[in-house]
Amino acid sequence: MDATETDPREAAFQDLIDADGRVEPRDWMPDDYRRSLVRQIAQHAHSEIIGMQPEGNWITRAPSLRRKAILMAKVQDEAGHGLYLYAAAETLGVSRDELLDLLHAGKQKYSSIFNYPTLTWADMGAIGWLVDGAAITNQVPLCRCSYGPYARGMVRICKEESFHQRQGFESLLTLCRGTPAQRAMAQDALDRWWYPSLAMFGPPDGESTHTGKSMAWGIKRFSNDELRQKFVDMTVPQSHVLGLTIPDPELRWNDDRGHYDFTPPDWDELRRVITGDGPCNRQRMEHRVAAHTGGEWVREAAAAYAAKRRAAEATA
Amino acid sequence: MSTEPLWEVFVRSRRGLSHIHVGSLHAPDAEMAVRNARDVYTRRQEGVSIWVVPAGAITASSPDEKDSFFDPAGDKVYRHPTFYDIPDEVRHL
């Protein structure tokens, strides 16, 4: 085919996207679209399962049976979210094993936020409120993503995330209504998680490598900066109810813009954390790889049991 | 004549929605099952995509064990967002 000629399949594909249609696994799609989706869905799936670690850290030390049951349910949900997302990626012709290998080899990334340590119990509340709040802001538009299996996975995930955010806020509110020491612990957690949460939306629009194409393909609906602003606008009034102070002296309502003005996160720090030099990167990866290799015998045992059952059925 | 195998039929009503089970039919092979499913289940343009699955390939939970099988989720109300007490003035949560 002449290089200047557009592939008619590509034109039909773009028409479908422009009409806000959904692409399904057996449809023809451009290689770049497929690659972009695999990259994004895999990164999202990895984030869910790595995200189990900072909270898993506090399960045994939860202050009550109620909080412990809630935290376990939340970490359990995250494993489930990882599963939905790996399954969505597999519809694009990659295998979950392949994706896990890439994660373990450091060739695919996960969200920078999970490379920060969870130092106190208040971090469990702050993560639910801020980190899950930021995740929801990112994920709600993904429910309308152009790729059907990803969009459907996101619908399930968003429903479940709502409990995550509310339990976090409630937990933090309980601390804020408690003793001065508990309030101070809540404030300290907000001080440490605020900027990393803002950084979750990725680099500013001018520096985002994937945004343009992802928007044209209907994978992304809003830019990083738009989502970050939306998150700030929703979260600031919530902080007033908690009676906590967001650690940003520049934060104020801008009547002309109809939005809050705020200080952006430290982009150099974000770059460092993404490229492997955050406070917990090595620990998170070591733990993930150890869990995977340490779990090998469980997978082997399950396969052996299934083989034994098949053999028994064949002779029955 | 030997009985033709049974196929479970799933139809996607439009792009963006998942395939939903609509019923079953008998057919000698998978290809015939897809064609028959089209004729039976999408006569009024109910779908844009069809899956057929050999009925024998489906493993189902046992109806007799329904209560004990689903019981573990029964006492975990904290998995629902409405379990949490949030002051009325808090918006977007």
CSV table of C-alpha atoms in Angstrom, one decimal:
chain,number,residue,atom,x,y,z
A,1,MET,CA,0.0,0.0,0.0
A,2,ASP,CA,1.1,3.5,-0.7
A,3,ALA,CA,2.5,5.1,2.4
A,4,THR,CA,0.6,8.3,2.0
A,5,GLU,CA,-2.7,6.4,1.7
A,6,THR,CA,-4.6,6.0,4.9
A,7,ASP,CA,-5.5,2.4,5.8
A,8,PRO,CA,-9.3,2.3,5.4
A,9,ARG,CA,-9.5,0.2,8.6
A,10,GLU,CA,-7.8,3.0,10.5
A,11,ALA,CA,-10.3,5.5,9.1
A,12,ALA,CA,-13.2,3.3,10.2
A,13,PHE,CA,-11.6,2.9,13.6
A,14,GLN,CA,-11.2,6.6,14.1
A,15,ASP,CA,-14.9,7.1,13.0
A,16,LEU,CA,-16.0,4.7,15.6
A,17,ILE,CA,-14.0,6.6,18.3
A,18,ASP,CA,-15.2,10.0,17.1
A,19,ALA,CA,-18.8,8.7,17.3
A,20,ASP,CA,-18.1,7.8,21.0
A,21,GLY,CA,-18.4,4.1,20.1
A,22,ARG,CA,-16.6,1.3,22.0
A,23,VAL,CA,-13.8,-0.8,20.6
A,24,GLU,CA,-14.2,-4.5,21.5
A,25,PRO,CA,-11.4,-7.2,21.6
A,26,ARG,CA,-12.1,-8.7,18.1
A,27,ASP,CA,-12.2,-5.4,16.3
A,28,TRP,CA,-9.3,-4.3,14.2
A,29,MET,CA,-7.3,-1.6,16.0
A,30,PRO,CA,-4.0,0.3,15.3
A,31,ASP,CA,-0.9,-1.2,16.9
A,32,ASP,CA,-0.2,2.0,18.8
A,33,TYR,CA,-3.7,2.0,20.3
A,34,ARG,CA,-3.2,-1.6,21.5
A,35,ARG,CA,0.3,-0.8,22.8
A,36,SER,CA,-1.0,2.3,24.6
A,37,LEU,CA,-3.8,0.4,26.3
A,38,VAL,CA,-1.6,-2.5,27.3
A,39,ARG,CA,0.9,0.0,28.9
A,40,GLN,CA,-1.9,1.9,30.7
A,41,ILE,CA,-3.9,-1.1,31.9
A,42,ALA,CA,-0.9,-3.0,33.0
A,43,GLN,CA,0.4,0.0,35.0
A,44,HIS,CA,-3.0,0.3,36.5
A,45,ALA,CA,-3.2,-3.4,37.4
A,46,HIS,CA,0.4,-3.3,38.9
A,47,SER,CA,-0.6,-0.2,41.0
A,48,GLU,CA,-3.6,-2.2,42.5
A,49,ILE,CA,-1.5,-5.1,43.7
A,50,ILE,CA,1.5,-3.0,44.8
A,51,GLY,CA,-1.0,-0.8,46.5
A,52,MET,CA,-1.9,-3.7,48.8
A,53,GLN,CA,1.5,-3.3,50.6
A,54,PRO,CA,1.3,0.1,52.3
A,55,GLU,CA,-2.0,-0.8,53.8
A,56,GLY,CA,-1.2,-4.4,54.5
A,57,ASN,CA,1.4,-2.9,56.8
A,58,TRP,CA,-1.3,-1.9,59.3
A,59,ILE,CA,-3.7,-4.8,59.2
A,60,THR,CA,-2.2,-6.5,62.3
A,61,ARG,CA,-2.0,-3.2,64.2
A,62,ALA,CA,-5.5,-1.8,63.4
A,63,PRO,CA,-6.9,-0.2,66.6
A,64,SER,CA,-10.1,-2.3,66.7
A,65,LEU,CA,-11.7,-5.4,65.2
A,66,ARG,CA,-14.0,-3.1,63.2
A,67,ARG,CA,-11.2,-1.2,61.6
A,68,LYS,CA,-9.2,-4.4,61.0
A,69,ALA,CA,-12.1,-6.1,59.2
A,70,ILE,CA,-12.6,-2.9,57.1
A,71,LEU,CA,-8.9,-2.7,56.2
A,72,MET,CA,-8.8,-6.4,55.2
A,73,ALA,CA,-11.9,-5.9,53.0
A,74,LYS,CA,-10.2,-3.0,51.3
A,75,VAL,CA,-6.9,-4.7,50.6
A,76,GLN,CA,-9.0,-7.7,49.4
A,77,ASP,CA,-10.8,-5.4,47.0
A,78,GLU,CA,-7.5,-4.1,45.6
A,79,ALA,CA,-6.4,-7.7,44.8
A,80,GLY,CA,-9.7,-8.0,43.0
A,81,HIS,CA,-9.2,-4.8,41.1
A,82,GLY,CA,-5.8,-6.1,40.0
A,83,LEU,CA,-7.5,-9.2,38.7
A,84,TYR,CA,-10.1,-7.3,36.7
A,85,LEU,CA,-7.4,-5.2,35.1
A,86,TYR,CA,-5.1,-8.0,34.2
A,87,ALA,CA,-8.0,-9.8,32.7
A,88,ALA,CA,-8.9,-6.6,30.6
A,89,ALA,CA,-5.2,-6.5,29.4
A,90,GLU,CA,-5.3,-10.1,28.4
A,91,THR,CA,-8.1,-9.4,25.9
A,92,LEU,CA,-5.5,-7.4,24.0
A,93,GLY,CA,-3.3,-10.5,23.4
A,94,VAL,CA,-0.8,-10.3,26.3
A,95,SER,CA,-0.7,-12.8,29.2
A,96,ARG,CA,-0.8,-12.0,32.8
A,97,ASP,CA,2.5,-13.9,33.4
A,98,GLU,CA,4.2,-11.7,30.8
A,99,LEU,CA,3.0,-8.5,32.5
A,100,LEU,CA,4.1,-9.7,35.9
A,101,ASP,CA,7.5,-10.6,34.5
A,102,LEU,CA,7.8,-7.0,33.1
A,103,LEU,CA,6.8,-5.5,36.5
A,104,HIS,CA,9.3,-7.7,38.3
A,105,ALA,CA,12.0,-6.8,35.8
A,106,GLY,CA,11.3,-3.1,36.4
A,107,LYS,CA,10.2,-2.7,32.8
A,108,GLN,CA,6.6,-1.6,33.6
A,109,LYS,CA,5.7,0.9,36.2
A,110,TYR,CA,3.1,1.4,38.9
A,111,SER,CA,1.8,4.5,40.6
A,112,SER,CA,4.5,6.6,42.3
A,113,ILE,CA,2.3,7.0,45.4
A,114,PHE,CA,2.9,3.5,46.7
A,115,ASN,CA,6.6,4.2,47.1
A,116,TYR,CA,5.8,6.3,50.2
A,117,PRO,CA,5.9,4.7,53.6
A,118,THR,CA,2.8,4.3,55.9
A,119,LEU,CA,4.2,5.6,59.2
A,120,THR,CA,1.2,5.9,61.5
A,121,TRP,CA,-2.4,4.6,61.7
A,122,ALA,CA,-3.7,7.9,60.5
A,123,ASP,CA,-2.0,7.1,57.1
A,124,MET,CA,-4.8,4.5,56.6
A,125,GLY,CA,-7.4,7.3,56.8
A,126,ALA,CA,-5.4,9.7,54.7
A,127,ILE,CA,-4.8,7.1,52.0
A,128,GLY,CA,-8.5,6.3,51.8
A,129,TRP,CA,-9.5,9.9,51.7
A,130,LEU,CA,-6.8,11.4,49.5
A,131,VAL,CA,-5.2,8.5,47.5
A,132,ASP,CA,-8.4,6.7,46.8
A,133,GLY,CA,-10.1,10.1,46.2
A,134,ALA,CA,-7.5,11.0,43.6
A,135,ALA,CA,-7.8,7.5,42.1
A,136,ILE,CA,-11.6,7.9,41.8
A,137,THR,CA,-11.1,11.3,40.1
A,138,ASN,CA,-8.9,9.6,37.6
A,139,GLN,CA,-11.0,6.5,37.2
A,140,VAL,CA,-14.6,7.9,36.9
A,141,PRO,CA,-13.9,9.2,33.3
A,142,LEU,CA,-12.2,5.9,32.5
A,143,CYS,CA,-15.6,4.2,32.8
A,144,ARG,CA,-16.3,5.9,29.4
A,145,CYS,CA,-13.0,4.8,27.9
A,146,SER,CA,-13.1,3.8,24.3
A,147,TYR,CA,-11.9,0.2,25.0
A,148,GLY,CA,-14.9,-1.8,26.2
A,149,PRO,CA,-13.3,-4.4,28.5
A,150,TYR,CA,-11.3,-1.6,30.3
A,151,ALA,CA,-14.3,0.6,30.6
A,152,ARG,CA,-16.4,-2.2,32.1
A,153,GLY,CA,-13.7,-3.1,34.5
A,154,MET,CA,-13.6,0.5,35.7
A,155,VAL,CA,-17.3,0.5,36.3
A,156,ARG,CA,-16.9,-2.3,38.8
A,157,ILE,CA,-13.8,-0.8,40.4
A,158,CYS,CA,-15.4,2.7,40.8
A,159,LYS,CA,-18.4,1.2,42.6
A,160,GLU,CA,-16.0,-0.5,45.1
A,161,GLU,CA,-13.7,2.5,45.5
A,162,SER,CA,-16.6,4.5,47.0
A,163,PHE,CA,-16.4,2.4,50.1
A,164,HIS,CA,-12.6,2.9,50.2
A,165,GLN,CA,-12.8,6.6,50.2
A,166,ARG,CA,-15.7,6.9,52.7
A,167,GLN,CA,-14.0,4.5,55.2
A,168,GLY,CA,-10.9,6.7,55.0
A,169,PHE,CA,-12.7,9.9,55.6
A,170,GLU,CA,-14.7,8.4,58.5
A,171,SER,CA,-11.5,7.0,60.1
A,172,LEU,CA,-9.8,10.4,59.8
A,173,LEU,CA,-12.8,12.2,61.1
A,174,THR,CA,-12.8,9.9,64.2
A,175,LEU,CA,-9.2,10.9,64.9
A,176,CYS,CA,-10.0,14.6,64.3
A,177,ARG,CA,-12.8,14.4,66.9
A,178,GLY,CA,-10.4,12.6,69.3
A,179,THR,CA,-7.6,13.7,71.6
A,180,PRO,CA,-5.1,16.4,70.7
A,181,ALA,CA,-2.5,13.7,70.0
A,182,GLN,CA,-4.9,11.9,67.6
A,183,ARG,CA,-5.7,15.2,65.8
A,184,ALA,CA,-1.9,15.9,65.5
A,185,MET,CA,-1.5,12.4,64.0
A,186,ALA,CA,-4.2,13.1,61.4
A,187,GLN,CA,-2.6,16.5,60.5
A,188,ASP,CA,0.8,14.9,60.1
A,189,ALA,CA,-0.7,12.3,57.8
A,190,LEU,CA,-2.3,15.0,55.6
A,191,ASP,CA,1.0,16.9,55.6
A,192,ARG,CA,2.9,13.9,54.2
A,193,TRP,CA,0.2,12.6,51.7
A,194,TRP,CA,-1.1,15.9,50.2
A,195,TYR,CA,1.6,16.5,47.6
A,196,PRO,CA,2.2,12.9,46.7
A,197,SER,CA,-1.5,12.7,46.1
A,198,LEU,CA,-1.4,15.7,43.7
A,199,ALA,CA,1.5,14.0,41.9
A,200,MET,CA,-0.7,11.0,41.2
A,201,PHE,CA,-2.3,12.8,38.3
A,202,GLY,CA,1.1,12.8,36.5
A,203,PRO,CA,3.3,15.5,35.1
A,204,PRO,CA,1.8,18.8,34.0
A,205,ASP,CA,0.1,18.8,30.6
A,206,GLY,CA,3.0,20.4,28.7
A,207,GLU,CA,5.3,17.5,29.8
A,208,SER,CA,2.9,14.6,29.5
A,209,THR,CA,4.1,12.2,26.8
A,210,HIS,CA,1.0,10.1,26.4
A,211,THR,CA,-1.8,12.6,26.9
A,212,GLY,CA,-2.4,13.9,23.3
A,213,LYS,CA,-2.8,10.5,21.6
A,214,SER,CA,-4.7,9.0,24.5
A,215,MET,CA,-7.2,11.9,24.3
A,216,ALA,CA,-7.6,11.5,20.5
A,217,TRP,CA,-8.3,7.8,21.0
A,218,GLY,CA,-10.8,8.3,23.8
A,219,ILE,CA,-8.7,6.4,26.3
A,220,LYS,CA,-8.3,9.6,28.4
A,221,ARG,CA,-11.1,12.2,28.6
A,222,PHE,CA,-9.4,14.9,30.7
A,223,SER,CA,-5.8,16.1,31.0
A,224,ASN,CA,-3.6,15.6,34.0
A,225,ASP,CA,-4.0,19.2,35.1
A,226,GLU,CA,-7.8,19.2,34.7
A,227,LEU,CA,-8.1,16.2,36.9
A,228,ARG,CA,-5.7,17.6,39.5
A,229,GLN,CA,-7.7,20.8,39.7
A,230,LYS,CA,-11.0,18.8,40.0
A,231,PHE,CA,-9.5,16.8,42.9
A,232,VAL,CA,-8.3,20.0,44.7
A,233,ASP,CA,-11.7,21.6,44.3
A,234,MET,CA,-13.5,18.6,45.8
A,235,THR,CA,-11.0,17.9,48.6
A,236,VAL,CA,-10.4,21.4,50.1
A,237,PRO,CA,-14.0,21.8,51.4
A,238,GLN,CA,-13.8,18.3,52.9
A,239,SER,CA,-10.7,19.3,54.8
A,240,HIS,CA,-12.7,22.0,56.5
A,241,VAL,CA,-15.1,19.5,57.9
A,242,LEU,CA,-12.2,17.6,59.3
A,243,GLY,CA,-10.8,20.8,60.7
A,244,LEU,CA,-7.3,20.0,59.2
A,245,THR,CA,-5.0,22.4,57.4
A,246,ILE,CA,-3.8,21.6,53.9
A,247,PRO,CA,-0.1,22.2,53.9
A,248,ASP,CA,-0.1,24.9,51.2
A,249,PRO,CA,0.2,28.6,52.1
A,250,GLU,CA,-0.7,29.5,48.5
A,251,LEU,CA,-4.0,27.6,48.6
A,252,ARG,CA,-7.0,30.0,48.1
A,253,TRP,CA,-10.2,30.3,46.2
A,254,ASN,CA,-9.9,32.2,43.0
A,255,ASP,CA,-13.3,33.8,42.1
A,256,ASP,CA,-12.3,34.7,38.6
A,257,ARG,CA,-11.3,31.1,37.7
A,258,GLY,CA,-14.0,29.5,39.8
A,259,HIS,CA,-11.3,27.2,41.1
A,260,TYR,CA,-8.8,26.9,44.0
A,261,ASP,CA,-5.3,28.2,43.3
A,262,PHE,CA,-2.7,25.8,44.7
A,263,THR,CA,1.0,24.9,44.7
A,264,PRO,CA,1.8,22.1,42.4
A,265,PRO,CA,3.8,19.1,43.7
A,266,ASP,CA,7.6,19.0,43.3
A,267,TRP,CA,8.0,17.6,39.8
A,268,ASP,CA,11.7,16.6,40.4
A,269,GLU,CA,10.6,14.5,43.3
A,270,LEU,CA,7.9,12.8,41.2
A,271,ARG,CA,10.6,12.1,38.5
A,272,ARG,CA,12.9,10.6,41.1
A,273,VAL,CA,10.2,8.4,42.6
A,274,ILE,CA,9.0,7.2,39.2
A,275,THR,CA,12.6,6.3,38.1
A,276,GLY,CA,13.1,4.2,41.1
A,277,ASP,CA,14.5,6.5,43.8
A,278,GLY,CA,11.5,7.0,46.1
A,279,PRO,CA,11.6,6.1,49.8
A,280,CYS,CA,10.2,2.6,49.4
A,281,ASN,CA,10.8,1.5,45.7
A,282,ARG,CA,13.2,-1.2,46.5
A,283,GLN,CA,11.3,-2.6,49.4
A,284,ARG,CA,8.0,-2.7,47.4
A,285,MET,CA,9.6,-4.6,44.5
A,286,GLU,CA,11.5,-7.0,46.7
A,287,HIS,CA,8.3,-7.8,48.6
A,288,ARG,CA,6.3,-8.3,45.4
A,289,VAL,CA,9.0,-10.6,43.9
A,290,ALA,CA,9.3,-12.5,47.1
A,291,ALA,CA,5.5,-13.0,47.3
A,292,HIS,CA,5.4,-14.2,43.7
A,293,THR,CA,8.3,-16.7,44.0
A,294,GLY,CA,7.2,-17.7,47.5
A,295,GLY,CA,3.7,-18.5,46.2
A,296,GLU,CA,5.1,-20.7,43.4
A,297,TRP,CA,4.4,-23.9,45.5
A,298,VAL,CA,0.7,-22.9,45.9
A,299,ARG,CA,0.3,-22.6,42.1
A,300,GLU,CA,2.1,-25.9,41.6
A,301,ALA,CA,-0.1,-27.6,44.3
A,302,ALA,CA,-3.3,-26.3,42.7
A,303,ALA,CA,-2.2,-27.6,39.3
A,304,ALA,CA,-1.2,-31.0,40.7
A,305,TYR,CA,-4.6,-31.3,42.5
A,306,ALA,CA,-6.5,-30.5,39.3
A,307,ALA,CA,-4.5,-33.1,37.4
A,308,LYS,CA,-5.2,-35.6,40.1
A,309,ARG,CA,-9.0,-34.9,39.9
A,310,ARG,CA,-8.9,-35.2,36.1
A,311,ALA,CA,-7.1,-38.6,36.4
A,312,ALA,CA,-9.7,-39.8,38.9
A,313,GLU,CA,-12.6,-38.7,36.7
A,314,ALA,CA,-11.0,-40.4,33.7
A,315,THR,CA,-10.8,-43.8,35.5
A,316,ALA,CA,-14.3,-43.4,37.2
B,1,MET,CA,-30.1,-39.8,15.4
B,2,SER,CA,-27.9,-38.9,18.3
B,3,THR,CA,-28.7,-35.8,20.3
B,4,GLU,CA,-26.9,-32.7,19.2
B,5,PRO,CA,-24.8,-31.0,21.9
B,6,LEU,CA,-26.3,-28.1,23.9
B,7,TRP,CA,-24.8,-24.6,23.6
B,8,GLU,CA,-25.3,-21.7,26.0
B,9,VAL,CA,-25.7,-18.4,24.1
B,10,PHE,CA,-24.5,-15.0,25.1
B,11,VAL,CA,-25.4,-11.8,23.2
B,12,ARG,CA,-23.8,-8.4,23.3
B,13,SER,CA,-26.6,-5.9,22.7
B,14,ARG,CA,-24.3,-3.1,21.7
B,15,ARG,CA,-20.7,-2.1,21.8
B,16,GLY,CA,-19.6,-1.2,25.3
B,17,LEU,CA,-21.8,-3.7,27.1
B,18,SER,CA,-20.8,-7.2,28.1
B,19,HIS,CA,-22.2,-10.4,26.6
B,20,ILE,CA,-25.3,-11.5,28.6
B,21,HIS,CA,-26.7,-15.0,28.7
B,22,VAL,CA,-29.9,-15.2,26.7
B,23,GLY,CA,-30.6,-18.9,26.5
B,24,SER,CA,-29.4,-22.1,24.9
B,25,LEU,CA,-29.9,-24.2,21.8
B,26,HIS,CA,-28.8,-27.5,20.2
B,27,ALA,CA,-26.4,-27.6,17.3
B,28,PRO,CA,-24.0,-30.1,15.9
B,29,ASP,CA,-20.9,-27.8,16.2
B,30,ALA,CA,-19.9,-24.3,17.3
B,31,GLU,CA,-20.2,-22.7,13.9
B,32,MET,CA,-23.8,-24.0,13.5
B,33,ALA,CA,-24.5,-22.9,17.0
B,34,VAL,CA,-23.5,-19.3,16.2
B,35,ARG,CA,-25.6,-19.3,13.1
B,36,ASN,CA,-28.6,-20.8,14.9
B,37,ALA,CA,-28.2,-18.4,17.7
B,38,ARG,CA,-28.3,-15.5,15.3
B,39,ASP,CA,-31.5,-16.9,13.9
B,40,VAL,CA,-33.1,-17.5,17.2
B,41,TYR,CA,-31.9,-14.8,19.6
B,42,THR,CA,-31.2,-11.8,17.4
B,43,ARG,CA,-34.2,-11.8,15.0
B,44,ARG,CA,-35.1,-8.3,16.1
B,45,GLN,CA,-31.5,-7.0,16.1
B,46,GLU,CA,-31.0,-7.7,19.7
B,47,GLY,CA,-27.2,-8.0,19.3
B,48,VAL,CA,-24.0,-7.1,17.6
B,49,SER,CA,-22.0,-10.0,18.8
B,50,ILE,CA,-22.7,-13.6,19.9
B,51,TRP,CA,-20.7,-16.1,22.0
B,52,VAL,CA,-21.6,-19.8,22.2
B,53,VAL,CA,-20.2,-22.0,24.9
B,54,PRO,CA,-20.7,-25.8,25.2
B,55,ALA,CA,-23.2,-26.2,28.0
B,56,GLY,CA,-21.0,-29.0,29.5
B,57,ALA,CA,-18.1,-26.6,29.8
B,58,ILE,CA,-19.9,-24.5,32.4
B,59,THR,CA,-19.4,-25.3,36.0
B,60,ALA,CA,-22.0,-23.9,38.3
B,61,SER,CA,-22.3,-23.5,42.0
B,62,SER,CA,-24.8,-25.9,43.6
B,63,PRO,CA,-28.3,-24.5,44.4
B,64,ASP,CA,-28.5,-26.8,47.4
B,65,GLU,CA,-25.5,-25.1,48.9
B,66,LYS,CA,-26.7,-21.6,48.1
B,67,ASP,CA,-27.1,-20.5,51.7
B,68,SER,CA,-23.8,-21.7,53.0
B,69,PHE,CA,-21.9,-20.8,49.8
B,70,PHE,CA,-22.9,-17.1,49.8
B,71,ASP,CA,-23.1,-16.8,53.6
B,72,PRO,CA,-19.5,-15.4,54.1
B,73,ALA,CA,-20.6,-12.1,52.5
B,74,GLY,CA,-23.7,-11.8,54.7
B,75,ASP,CA,-22.1,-10.2,57.7
B,76,LYS,CA,-19.7,-7.8,55.9
B,77,VAL,CA,-21.9,-4.7,55.7
B,78,TYR,CA,-18.7,-2.6,55.9
B,79,ARG,CA,-18.0,-3.4,52.3
B,80,HIS,CA,-20.8,-1.0,51.3
B,81,PRO,CA,-20.2,2.8,51.2
B,82,THR,CA,-23.5,3.4,53.1
B,83,PHE,CA,-22.0,1.7,56.2
B,84,TYR,CA,-19.9,4.9,56.9
B,85,ASP,CA,-21.3,7.8,58.9
B,86,ILE,CA,-20.3,11.0,57.0
B,87,PRO,CA,-21.6,14.5,58.1
B,88,ASP,CA,-24.2,15.9,55.7
B,89,GLU,CA,-22.1,18.9,54.8
B,90,VAL,CA,-19.4,16.8,53.2
B,91,ARG,CA,-19.8,16.9,49.4
B,92,HIS,CA,-18.5,14.7,46.6
B,93,LEU,CA,-17.7,11.7,48.8
